[in-house]
Every structure is written in C-alpha cells, then in structure tokens.
C-alpha cells in the first residue's frame, strides 16, 4: 500500500521533531521555497541546513526521484535533522558533515543549490561560491537568501551615537567592520556570484520587523543573545561594557515609551541565479 494511505504518526515522538524551521529563518525560507523550480530526477544540495531547513522540506517537495544533499559542520544539528528524517521516513536525503568551503561532490553533478541564510554565515564566502560553481551543471539553479547590511540599523544607530559621545572612535570602526564581516553589501555579493559564472535571474528584496515591547525585552530575547550579543560584546572594551549597554537599554526603553514599542528592521534579499 502507498505510504500516504497508511499514516501512523506517533504523536509522542512527533513532539521531538515537529517544526520545520526557526522563526528567524521563516521569512527568508518562505521566499526561497517559492523561487525553486521543482522538477523530477534532479540532484540538489542545501548549504548550511542547520536543524534541517530547507533540506527536509525540499526533499519532500521534490519527491523520491530526486536526491538532496545537505552540508553543515554543526554535529548536534545533524543529529536533530537525522531524527526528523527518520521520523518522517524520508529516503532521498544524504547528509554531509563538513564545511561548504570543500564539498565532496564531483564537478558538474548538481542541478539545484539552495541556501537559506547559510552562505552568509560561512568563513570564506568566495571559496564556497567557487565550490558551488564547480559542482553545479550548466543551466543549474542557485537560490539563496541573506539579510542585508542595514539589518537592525535602529540598534546600531543607538550604539554608534553612544560610542561617539564617549569619543570611542576605534570601537565605531570595529562596529562597522563587524557589520561588514557579517553582512556584505549587496553589490559585493552580486559581483562575487557573477564572478563565479552565474547569471542573476531574480533579485528580490524584502524586509521583516523584529518588534519588542522595549529594549530590555529585546536584549533578553534568546535569539538576540544567541546570534548577536557575543559579537557586540567583542567590539567593546570590558571595562565600559555595562555602562554602554545600560545606556543603550535606557535609550531604547525611552524610545519604546514614545513610539509604543521598538522595531528592528531586517532587510533581506533573495538571489536566484543560473549557471552559465
Ligand atoms: C543561520 S543558520 C541557517 C540554518 C538554516 N538554513 C535555517 O534556515 O534555519 C546558518 C547555518 O550555516 C552553517 N554553517 C556555518 N559555516 C558553514 C560552512 N562553512 N559550511 C556549511 N555550513 C555552514 C551553520 O552551522 C548553521 O547551521
């Protein structure tokens, strides 16, 4: 009998695997899923799939005639992804534990490369793009999303004015370097992709807002602490850290009273490219 005619979901076990992607990844991810050309009998790869997105969704949407590789160095996330794959009984995924700077696949073998906020998080973007160019076939599709350099400009603006009032010019430079390292200007990303033999077919920019009651709620949010706080701490001297963050928190809280909450803008882009 066909698998879909005999569902036997174990609802106890479902709680361990249920969720396709983190809320942060969702706005990027929904756009990415929309741009993929779904075809039978293809080989695809997801770069930086984290806890399984879009790897697992893509494998199910493409169907069993296609194979989807996923590459990520994060061991614990691979264990969780594998749990989801096993639970849903998916058989067309091949996981590679490793860094996309060196992809263990042959030249001209891949039809589709996807990456949802993955490639902008690798150590060497240029090397990863050169690997993408090597493994993809002519005419192959390369769809990726990433947030842009004006991400959270509301927060960085506050930080910069406080640093400027404290005459901490070195730290202002460090802040700009940190933004550049994490979020390259779009023009630069486009040039890099083109340099590696891709034609940009679609470029769609969008934005979502990360809203909070005030600065205190924002700074305590787990994702701010997990994904941003450490790099902010690194650019500031230890002996001024508390003073600077007390001031930011206070100013954001004052602003929240005036504006009815605070908003962090997250501008992002989807790039859909085709290999020449
Ligand atoms: C922001 S997460 C995105 C995860 C997932 N794609 C999503 O949409 O939720 C970035 C992912 O890139 C992975 N990553 C970091 N460096 C990498 C590299 N050199 N090669 C492949 N993946 C990498 C991280 O381990 C992490 O899982």
PDB file of C-alpha atoms in Angstrom, residues 11-275:
ATOM      1  CA  UNK A  11       2.193  11.749  18.432  1.00  0.00           C
ATOM      2  CA  UNK A  12       4.515  11.300  21.421  1.00  0.00           C
ATOM      3  CA  UNK A  13       7.557  11.157  19.149  1.00  0.00           C
ATOM      4  CA  UNK A  14       6.191  13.972  16.939  1.00  0.00           C
ATOM      5  CA  UNK A  15       6.833  16.478  19.746  1.00  0.00           C
ATOM      6  CA  UNK A  16      10.577  15.723  19.432  1.00  0.00           C
ATOM      7  CA  UNK A  17      10.785  16.578  15.757  1.00  0.00           C
ATOM      8  CA  UNK A  18       7.888  18.931  14.990  1.00  0.00           C
ATOM      9  CA  UNK A  19       8.874  22.330  13.482  1.00  0.00           C
ATOM     10  CA  UNK A  20      10.254  22.998  10.034  1.00  0.00           C
ATOM     11  CA  UNK A  21      12.434  25.981  10.860  1.00  0.00           C
ATOM     12  CA  UNK A  22      13.257  28.636  13.462  1.00  0.00           C
ATOM     13  CA  UNK A  23      11.030  31.744  13.406  1.00  0.00           C
ATOM     14  CA  UNK A  24      14.036  33.895  12.389  1.00  0.00           C
ATOM     15  CA  UNK A  25      14.552  31.764   9.257  1.00  0.00           C
ATOM     16  CA  UNK A  26      10.890  31.694   8.240  1.00  0.00           C
ATOM     17  CA  UNK A  27      10.552  34.950   6.236  1.00  0.00           C
ATOM     18  CA  UNK A  28      13.678  34.085   4.245  1.00  0.00           C
ATOM     19  CA  UNK A  29      12.665  30.463   3.902  1.00  0.00           C
ATOM     20  CA  UNK A  30       9.155  31.006   2.554  1.00  0.00           C
ATOM     21  CA  UNK A  31      10.511  33.218  -0.213  1.00  0.00           C
ATOM     22  CA  UNK A  32      13.223  30.715  -1.062  1.00  0.00           C
ATOM     23  CA  UNK A  33      10.738  27.840  -1.369  1.00  0.00           C
ATOM     24  CA  UNK A  34       8.708  29.974  -3.788  1.00  0.00           C
ATOM     25  CA  UNK A  35      11.573  30.533  -6.231  1.00  0.00           C
ATOM     26  CA  UNK A  36      12.725  26.926  -6.638  1.00  0.00           C
ATOM     27  CA  UNK A  37      11.996  25.240  -9.975  1.00  0.00           C
ATOM     28  CA  UNK A  38      10.596  21.897  -8.817  1.00  0.00           C
ATOM     29  CA  UNK A  39      11.488  19.104 -11.261  1.00  0.00           C
ATOM     30  CA  UNK A  40      11.795  15.308 -11.062  1.00  0.00           C
ATOM     31  CA  UNK A  41      15.093  13.356 -11.229  1.00  0.00           C
ATOM     32  CA  UNK A  42      17.434  16.069 -10.046  1.00  0.00           C
ATOM     33  CA  UNK A  43      20.349  16.316  -7.611  1.00  0.00           C
ATOM     34  CA  UNK A  44      20.208  19.202  -5.180  1.00  0.00           C
ATOM     35  CA  UNK A  45      22.244  20.458  -2.239  1.00  0.00           C
ATOM     36  CA  UNK A  46      21.374  22.660   0.734  1.00  0.00           C
ATOM     37  CA  UNK A  47      24.300  24.619   2.166  1.00  0.00           C
ATOM     38  CA  UNK A  48      24.079  25.260   5.909  1.00  0.00           C
ATOM     39  CA  UNK A  49      20.825  23.423   6.674  1.00  0.00           C
ATOM     40  CA  UNK A  50      21.049  23.869  10.479  1.00  0.00           C
ATOM     41  CA  UNK A  51      18.285  21.799  12.048  1.00  0.00           C
ATOM     42  CA  UNK A  52      17.016  20.688   8.637  1.00  0.00           C
ATOM     43  CA  UNK A  53      15.740  23.642   6.631  1.00  0.00           C
ATOM     44  CA  UNK A  54      15.138  23.748   3.726  1.00  0.00           C
ATOM     45  CA  UNK A  55      16.798  20.325   3.324  1.00  0.00           C
ATOM     46  CA  UNK A  56      13.881  18.219   4.582  1.00  0.00           C
ATOM     47  CA  UNK A  57      11.107  20.350   3.064  1.00  0.00           C
ATOM     48  CA  UNK A  58      12.912  20.401  -0.283  1.00  0.00           C
ATOM     49  CA  UNK A  59      13.454  16.630  -0.289  1.00  0.00           C
ATOM     50  CA  UNK A  60       9.728  16.070   0.287  1.00  0.00           C
ATOM     51  CA  UNK A  61       8.637  18.667  -2.288  1.00  0.00           C
ATOM     52  CA  UNK A  62      10.982  17.336  -4.987  1.00  0.00           C
ATOM     53  CA  UNK A  63       9.923  13.764  -4.298  1.00  0.00           C
ATOM     54  CA  UNK A  64      11.704  10.432  -4.318  1.00  0.00           C
ATOM     55  CA  UNK A  65      13.079  10.631  -7.866  1.00  0.00           C
ATOM     56  CA  UNK A  66      15.479  13.368  -6.692  1.00  0.00           C
ATOM     57  CA  UNK A  67      18.364  13.318  -4.235  1.00  0.00           C
ATOM     58  CA  UNK A  68      19.042  16.188  -1.865  1.00  0.00           C
ATOM     59  CA  UNK A  69      22.437  16.546  -0.201  1.00  0.00           C
ATOM     60  CA  UNK A  70      22.857  18.747   2.826  1.00  0.00           C
ATOM     61  CA  UNK A  71      26.176  20.072   4.095  1.00  0.00           C
ATOM     62  CA  UNK A  72      26.725  21.611   7.533  1.00  0.00           C
ATOM     63  CA  UNK A  73      29.537  21.278  10.096  1.00  0.00           C
ATOM     64  CA  UNK A  74      27.215  21.502  13.148  1.00  0.00           C
ATOM     65  CA  UNK A  75      27.182  17.978  14.638  1.00  0.00           C
ATOM     66  CA  UNK A  76      24.332  18.405  17.143  1.00  0.00           C
ATOM     67  CA  UNK A  77      22.081  19.946  14.489  1.00  0.00           C
ATOM     68  CA  UNK A  78      22.813  16.996  12.218  1.00  0.00           C
ATOM     69  CA  UNK A  79      21.618  14.620  14.959  1.00  0.00           C
ATOM     70  CA  UNK A  80      18.324  16.561  15.215  1.00  0.00           C
ATOM     71  CA  UNK A  81      17.940  16.724  11.442  1.00  0.00           C
ATOM     72  CA  UNK A  82      18.522  12.978  11.181  1.00  0.00           C
ATOM     73  CA  UNK A  83      15.819  12.397  13.828  1.00  0.00           C
ATOM     74  CA  UNK A  84      13.325  14.343  11.682  1.00  0.00           C
ATOM     75  CA  UNK A  85      14.376  12.460   8.533  1.00  0.00           C
ATOM     76  CA  UNK A  86      13.929   9.107  10.285  1.00  0.00           C
ATOM     77  CA  UNK A  87      10.597  10.063  11.831  1.00  0.00           C
ATOM     78  CA  UNK A  88       9.099  11.173   8.515  1.00  0.00           C
ATOM     79  CA  UNK A  89      10.614   8.168   6.721  1.00  0.00           C
ATOM     80  CA  UNK A  90      12.414  10.315   4.120  1.00  0.00           C
ATOM     81  CA  UNK A  91      14.822   8.324   1.955  1.00  0.00           C
ATOM     82  CA  UNK A  92      16.187  10.832  -0.587  1.00  0.00           C
ATOM     83  CA  UNK A  93      18.484  12.893   1.680  1.00  0.00           C
ATOM     84  CA  UNK A  94      22.257  12.472   2.009  1.00  0.00           C
ATOM     85  CA  UNK A  95      23.901  14.383   4.829  1.00  0.00           C
ATOM     86  CA  UNK A  96      27.487  15.571   4.630  1.00  0.00           C
ATOM     87  CA  UNK A  97      29.052  16.714   7.890  1.00  0.00           C
ATOM     88  CA  UNK A  98      31.521  19.382   6.863  1.00  0.00           C
ATOM     89  CA  UNK A  99      32.188  22.899   5.634  1.00  0.00           C
ATOM     90  CA  UNK A 100      30.998  24.069   2.223  1.00  0.00           C
ATOM     91  CA  UNK A 101      34.437  25.516   1.502  1.00  0.00           C
ATOM     92  CA  UNK A 102      35.219  21.969   0.367  1.00  0.00           C
ATOM     93  CA  UNK A 103      32.214  19.987  -0.925  1.00  0.00           C
ATOM     94  CA  UNK A 104      32.927  16.277  -1.515  1.00  0.00           C
ATOM     95  CA  UNK A 105      30.880  16.059  -4.732  1.00  0.00           C
ATOM     96  CA  UNK A 106      32.072  15.786  -8.349  1.00  0.00           C
ATOM     97  CA  UNK A 107      32.223  18.600 -10.870  1.00  0.00           C
ATOM     98  CA  UNK A 108      29.018  19.296 -12.887  1.00  0.00           C
ATOM     99  CA  UNK A 109      26.799  16.919 -10.916  1.00  0.00           C
ATOM    100  CA  UNK A 110      24.264  19.195  -9.179  1.00  0.00           C
ATOM    101  CA  UNK A 111      21.114  20.744 -10.703  1.00  0.00           C
ATOM    102  CA  UNK A 112      20.000  22.898  -7.784  1.00  0.00           C
ATOM    103  CA  UNK A 113      21.832  24.641  -4.929  1.00  0.00           C
ATOM    104  CA  UNK A 114      19.868  26.290  -2.124  1.00  0.00           C
ATOM    105  CA  UNK A 115      20.941  28.123   0.989  1.00  0.00           C
ATOM    106  CA  UNK A 116      18.682  29.861   3.480  1.00  0.00           C
ATOM    107  CA  UNK A 117      20.828  32.287   5.414  1.00  0.00           C
ATOM    108  CA  UNK A 118      23.660  29.756   5.146  1.00  0.00           C
ATOM    109  CA  UNK A 119      26.289  31.077   2.748  1.00  0.00           C
ATOM    110  CA  UNK A 120      26.418  34.456   4.501  1.00  0.00           C
ATOM    111  CA  UNK A 121      27.423  32.565   7.650  1.00  0.00           C
ATOM    112  CA  UNK A 122      30.423  30.627   6.299  1.00  0.00           C
ATOM    113  CA  UNK A 123      34.044  31.651   6.969  1.00  0.00           C
ATOM    114  CA  UNK A 124      35.071  32.057   3.318  1.00  0.00           C
ATOM    115  CA  UNK A 125      32.188  33.101   1.025  1.00  0.00           C
ATOM    116  CA  UNK A 126      34.408  33.297  -2.063  1.00  0.00           C
ATOM    117  CA  UNK A 127      35.652  29.713  -1.597  1.00  0.00           C
ATOM    118  CA  UNK A 128      32.091  28.428  -1.049  1.00  0.00           C
ATOM    119  CA  UNK A 129      30.892  30.181  -4.229  1.00  0.00           C
ATOM    120  CA  UNK A 130      33.784  28.653  -6.155  1.00  0.00           C
ATOM    121  CA  UNK A 131      32.723  25.203  -4.877  1.00  0.00           C
ATOM    122  CA  UNK A 132      29.100  25.944  -5.898  1.00  0.00           C
ATOM    123  CA  UNK A 133      30.321  26.894  -9.366  1.00  0.00           C
ATOM    124  CA  UNK A 134      32.362  23.678  -9.627  1.00  0.00           C
ATOM    125  CA  UNK A 135      29.638  21.212  -8.613  1.00  0.00           C
ATOM    126  CA  UNK A 136      26.664  22.771 -10.452  1.00  0.00           C
ATOM    127  CA  UNK A 137      25.757  21.840 -14.033  1.00  0.00           C
ATOM    128  CA  UNK A 138      25.401  24.452 -16.782  1.00  0.00           C
ATOM    129  CA  UNK A 139      21.831  25.785 -16.539  1.00  0.00           C
ATOM    130  CA  UNK A 140      21.612  24.737 -12.886  1.00  0.00           C
ATOM    131  CA  UNK A 141      19.712  26.901 -10.413  1.00  0.00           C
ATOM    132  CA  UNK A 142      21.282  28.562  -7.351  1.00  0.00           C
ATOM    133  CA  UNK A 143      18.829  30.165  -4.899  1.00  0.00           C
ATOM    134  CA  UNK A 144      19.971  31.827  -1.722  1.00  0.00           C
ATOM    135  CA  UNK A 145      18.716  34.284   0.884  1.00  0.00           C
ATOM    136  CA  UNK A 146      20.568  36.521   3.308  1.00  0.00           C
ATOM    137  CA  UNK A 147      19.912  39.534   5.489  1.00  0.00           C
ATOM    138  CA  UNK A 148      21.462  42.815   4.389  1.00  0.00           C
ATOM    139  CA  UNK A 149      23.854  45.350   5.844  1.00  0.00           C
ATOM    140  CA  UNK A 150      21.146  47.704   7.161  1.00  0.00           C
ATOM    141  CA  UNK A 151      19.930  44.893   9.444  1.00  0.00           C
ATOM    142  CA  UNK A 152      18.937  46.360  12.851  1.00  0.00           C
ATOM    143  CA  UNK A 153      20.065  49.848  11.844  1.00  0.00           C
ATOM    144  CA  UNK A 154      17.928  51.159  14.732  1.00  0.00           C
ATOM    145  CA  UNK A 155      20.147  49.351  17.262  1.00  0.00           C
ATOM    146  CA  UNK A 156      23.444  50.130  15.508  1.00  0.00           C
ATOM    147  CA  UNK A 157      22.450  53.808  15.233  1.00  0.00           C
ATOM    148  CA  UNK A 158      21.968  53.999  19.014  1.00  0.00           C
ATOM    149  CA  UNK A 159      25.237  52.179  19.636  1.00  0.00           C
ATOM    150  CA  UNK A 160      27.123  54.475  17.277  1.00  0.00           C
ATOM    151  CA  UNK A 161      25.809  57.677  18.892  1.00  0.00           C
ATOM    152  CA  UNK A 162      26.695  56.423  22.363  1.00  0.00           C
ATOM    153  CA  UNK A 163      30.211  55.461  21.202  1.00  0.00           C
ATOM    154  CA  UNK A 164      30.559  58.840  19.516  1.00  0.00           C
ATOM    155  CA  UNK A 165      29.505  60.705  22.686  1.00  0.00           C
ATOM    156  CA  UNK A 166      32.119  58.686  24.578  1.00  0.00           C
ATOM    157  CA  UNK A 167      34.683  59.509  21.836  1.00  0.00           C
ATOM    158  CA  UNK A 168      35.305  55.837  21.179  1.00  0.00           C
ATOM    159  CA  UNK A 169      36.232  56.115  17.512  1.00  0.00           C
ATOM    160  CA  UNK A 170      38.183  52.855  17.427  1.00  0.00           C
ATOM    161  CA  UNK A 171      35.065  50.987  18.610  1.00  0.00           C
ATOM    162  CA  UNK A 172      32.943  52.737  15.958  1.00  0.00           C
ATOM    163  CA  UNK A 173      35.370  51.385  13.333  1.00  0.00           C
ATOM    164  CA  UNK A 174      35.184  47.929  14.910  1.00  0.00           C
ATOM    165  CA  UNK A 175      31.384  48.105  14.770  1.00  0.00           C
ATOM    166  CA  UNK A 176      31.446  48.900  11.043  1.00  0.00           C
ATOM    167  CA  UNK A 177      33.980  46.114  10.434  1.00  0.00           C
ATOM    168  CA  UNK A 178      31.734  43.687  12.323  1.00  0.00           C
ATOM    169  CA  UNK A 179      28.731  44.663  10.158  1.00  0.00           C
ATOM    170  CA  UNK A 180      30.856  44.255   7.009  1.00  0.00           C
ATOM    171  CA  UNK A 181      32.109  40.815   8.086  1.00  0.00           C
ATOM    172  CA  UNK A 182      28.623  39.546   8.921  1.00  0.00           C
ATOM    173  CA  UNK A 183      26.616  41.264   6.177  1.00  0.00           C
ATOM    174  CA  UNK A 184      28.427  42.168   2.991  1.00  0.00           C
ATOM    175  CA  UNK A 185      26.970  44.981   0.854  1.00  0.00           C
ATOM    176  CA  UNK A 186      24.617  43.568  -1.766  1.00  0.00           C
ATOM    177  CA  UNK A 187      26.682  44.901  -4.706  1.00  0.00           C
ATOM    178  CA  UNK A 188      29.677  42.973  -3.457  1.00  0.00           C
ATOM    179  CA  UNK A 189      27.687  39.745  -3.074  1.00  0.00           C
ATOM    180  CA  UNK A 190      26.261  40.108  -6.578  1.00  0.00           C
ATOM    181  CA  UNK A 191      29.741  40.689  -8.082  1.00  0.00           C
ATOM    182  CA  UNK A 192      31.091  37.610  -6.318  1.00  0.00           C
ATOM    183  CA  UNK A 193      28.245  35.415  -7.599  1.00  0.00           C
ATOM    184  CA  UNK A 194      28.710  36.726 -11.153  1.00  0.00           C
ATOM    185  CA  UNK A 195      32.485  36.255 -10.946  1.00  0.00           C
ATOM    186  CA  UNK A 196      31.881  32.567 -10.302  1.00  0.00           C
ATOM    187  CA  UNK A 197      29.964  32.099 -13.554  1.00  0.00           C
ATOM    188  CA  UNK A 198      26.343  32.713 -12.586  1.00  0.00           C
ATOM    189  CA  UNK A 199      23.755  34.977 -14.223  1.00  0.00           C
ATOM    190  CA  UNK A 200      21.424  36.661 -11.751  1.00  0.00           C
ATOM    191  CA  UNK A 201      17.865  35.910 -12.851  1.00  0.00           C
ATOM    192  CA  UNK A 202      15.917  37.388  -9.943  1.00  0.00           C
ATOM    193  CA  UNK A 203      16.813  39.662  -7.086  1.00  0.00           C
ATOM    194  CA  UNK A 204      14.021  40.254  -4.635  1.00  0.00           C
ATOM    195  CA  UNK A 205      14.485  42.487  -1.634  1.00  0.00           C
ATOM    196  CA  UNK A 206      12.088  42.424   1.291  1.00  0.00           C
ATOM    197  CA  UNK A 207      12.041  43.184   4.982  1.00  0.00           C
ATOM    198  CA  UNK A 208      10.530  41.901   8.179  1.00  0.00           C
ATOM    199  CA  UNK A 209      10.452  43.625  11.541  1.00  0.00           C
ATOM    200  CA  UNK A 210      11.617  42.235  14.827  1.00  0.00           C
ATOM    201  CA  UNK A 211       9.363  44.044  17.320  1.00  0.00           C
ATOM    202  CA  UNK A 212       9.622  44.191  21.106  1.00  0.00           C
ATOM    203  CA  UNK A 213       7.913  45.964  23.987  1.00  0.00           C
ATOM    204  CA  UNK A 214      11.166  47.730  24.848  1.00  0.00           C
ATOM    205  CA  UNK A 215      14.973  47.462  24.880  1.00  0.00           C
ATOM    206  CA  UNK A 216      15.009  45.269  27.975  1.00  0.00           C
ATOM    207  CA  UNK A 217      12.791  42.663  26.317  1.00  0.00           C
ATOM    208  CA  UNK A 218      14.846  42.857  23.128  1.00  0.00           C
ATOM    209  CA  UNK A 219      18.232  42.442  24.832  1.00  0.00           C
ATOM    210  CA  UNK A 220      16.928  39.489  26.864  1.00  0.00           C
ATOM    211  CA  UNK A 221      15.388  37.684  23.884  1.00  0.00           C
ATOM    212  CA  UNK A 222      17.184  34.355  23.419  1.00  0.00           C
ATOM    213  CA  UNK A 223      17.860  34.875  19.705  1.00  0.00           C
ATOM    214  CA  UNK A 224      19.434  38.313  20.235  1.00  0.00           C
ATOM    215  CA  UNK A 225      21.660  36.773  22.907  1.00  0.00           C
ATOM    216  CA  UNK A 226      22.452  33.724  20.776  1.00  0.00           C
ATOM    217  CA  UNK A 227      23.065  35.275  17.374  1.00  0.00           C
ATOM    218  CA  UNK A 228      24.185  38.849  18.057  1.00  0.00           C
ATOM    219  CA  UNK A 229      25.244  39.602  21.629  1.00  0.00           C
ATOM    220  CA  UNK A 230      28.657  37.897  21.565  1.00  0.00           C
ATOM    221  CA  UNK A 231      29.802  39.819  18.516  1.00  0.00           C
ATOM    222  CA  UNK A 232      28.607  43.109  20.067  1.00  0.00           C
ATOM    223  CA  UNK A 233      30.477  42.305  23.292  1.00  0.00           C
ATOM    224  CA  UNK A 234      33.669  41.566  21.327  1.00  0.00           C
ATOM    225  CA  UNK A 235      33.867  45.060  19.828  1.00  0.00           C
ATOM    226  CA  UNK A 236      33.613  46.859  23.188  1.00  0.00           C
ATOM    227  CA  UNK A 237      36.184  47.201  25.988  1.00  0.00           C
ATOM    228  CA  UNK A 238      35.313  45.069  29.040  1.00  0.00           C
ATOM    229  CA  UNK A 239      35.507  47.953  31.498  1.00  0.00           C
ATOM    230  CA  UNK A 240      32.903  50.025  29.596  1.00  0.00           C
ATOM    231  CA  UNK A 241      30.585  47.187  28.569  1.00  0.00           C
ATOM    232  CA  UNK A 242      27.995  47.575  31.341  1.00  0.00           C
ATOM    233  CA  UNK A 243      27.926  51.364  31.050  1.00  0.00           C
ATOM    234  CA  UNK A 244      27.372  51.201  27.278  1.00  0.00           C
ATOM    235  CA  UNK A 245      24.649  48.556  27.482  1.00  0.00           C
ATOM    236  CA  UNK A 246      22.918  50.325  30.400  1.00  0.00           C
ATOM    237  CA  UNK A 247      22.760  53.444  28.216  1.00  0.00           C
ATOM    238  CA  UNK A 248      21.518  51.565  25.134  1.00  0.00           C
ATOM    239  CA  UNK A 249      18.862  49.772  27.182  1.00  0.00           C
ATOM    240  CA  UNK A 250      17.722  53.021  28.783  1.00  0.00           C
ATOM    241  CA  UNK A 251      17.544  54.876  25.448  1.00  0.00           C
ATOM    242  CA  UNK A 252      15.699  52.046  23.729  1.00  0.00           C
ATOM    243  CA  UNK A 253      13.277  51.919  26.658  1.00  0.00           C
ATOM    244  CA  UNK A 254      12.677  55.690  26.446  1.00  0.00           C
ATOM    245  CA  UNK A 255      12.157  55.370  22.712  1.00  0.00           C
ATOM    246  CA  UNK A 256       9.725  52.500  23.250  1.00  0.00           C
ATOM    247  CA  UNK A 257       7.608  54.691  25.551  1.00  0.00           C
ATOM    248  CA  UNK A 258       7.367  57.347  22.838  1.00  0.00           C
ATOM    249  CA  UNK A 259       6.846  55.034  19.883  1.00  0.00           C
ATOM    250  CA  UNK A 260       4.840  52.253  21.515  1.00  0.00           C
ATOM    251  CA  UNK A 261       7.491  49.532  21.374  1.00  0.00           C
ATOM    252  CA  UNK A 262      10.702  49.187  19.409  1.00  0.00           C
ATOM    253  CA  UNK A 263      11.314  47.779  15.984  1.00  0.00           C
ATOM    254  CA  UNK A 264      14.440  46.270  14.477  1.00  0.00           C
ATOM    255  CA  UNK A 265      14.324  46.210  10.678  1.00  0.00           C
ATOM    256  CA  UNK A 266      15.608  43.051   9.000  1.00  0.00           C
ATOM    257  CA  UNK A 267      16.038  43.797   5.300  1.00  0.00           C
ATOM    258  CA  UNK A 268      16.923  40.713   3.281  1.00  0.00           C
ATOM    259  CA  UNK A 269      17.415  39.577  -0.272  1.00  0.00           C
ATOM    260  CA  UNK A 270      16.640  36.505  -2.321  1.00  0.00           C
ATOM    261  CA  UNK A 271      19.063  35.851  -5.159  1.00  0.00           C
ATOM    262  CA  UNK A 272      18.049  33.417  -7.877  1.00  0.00           C
ATOM    263  CA  UNK A 273      20.948  32.689 -10.231  1.00  0.00           C
ATOM    264  CA  UNK A 274      21.577  30.355 -13.159  1.00  0.00           C
ATOM    265  CA  UNK A 275      24.956  28.763 -14.033  1.00  0.00           C
TER     266      UNK A 275
END
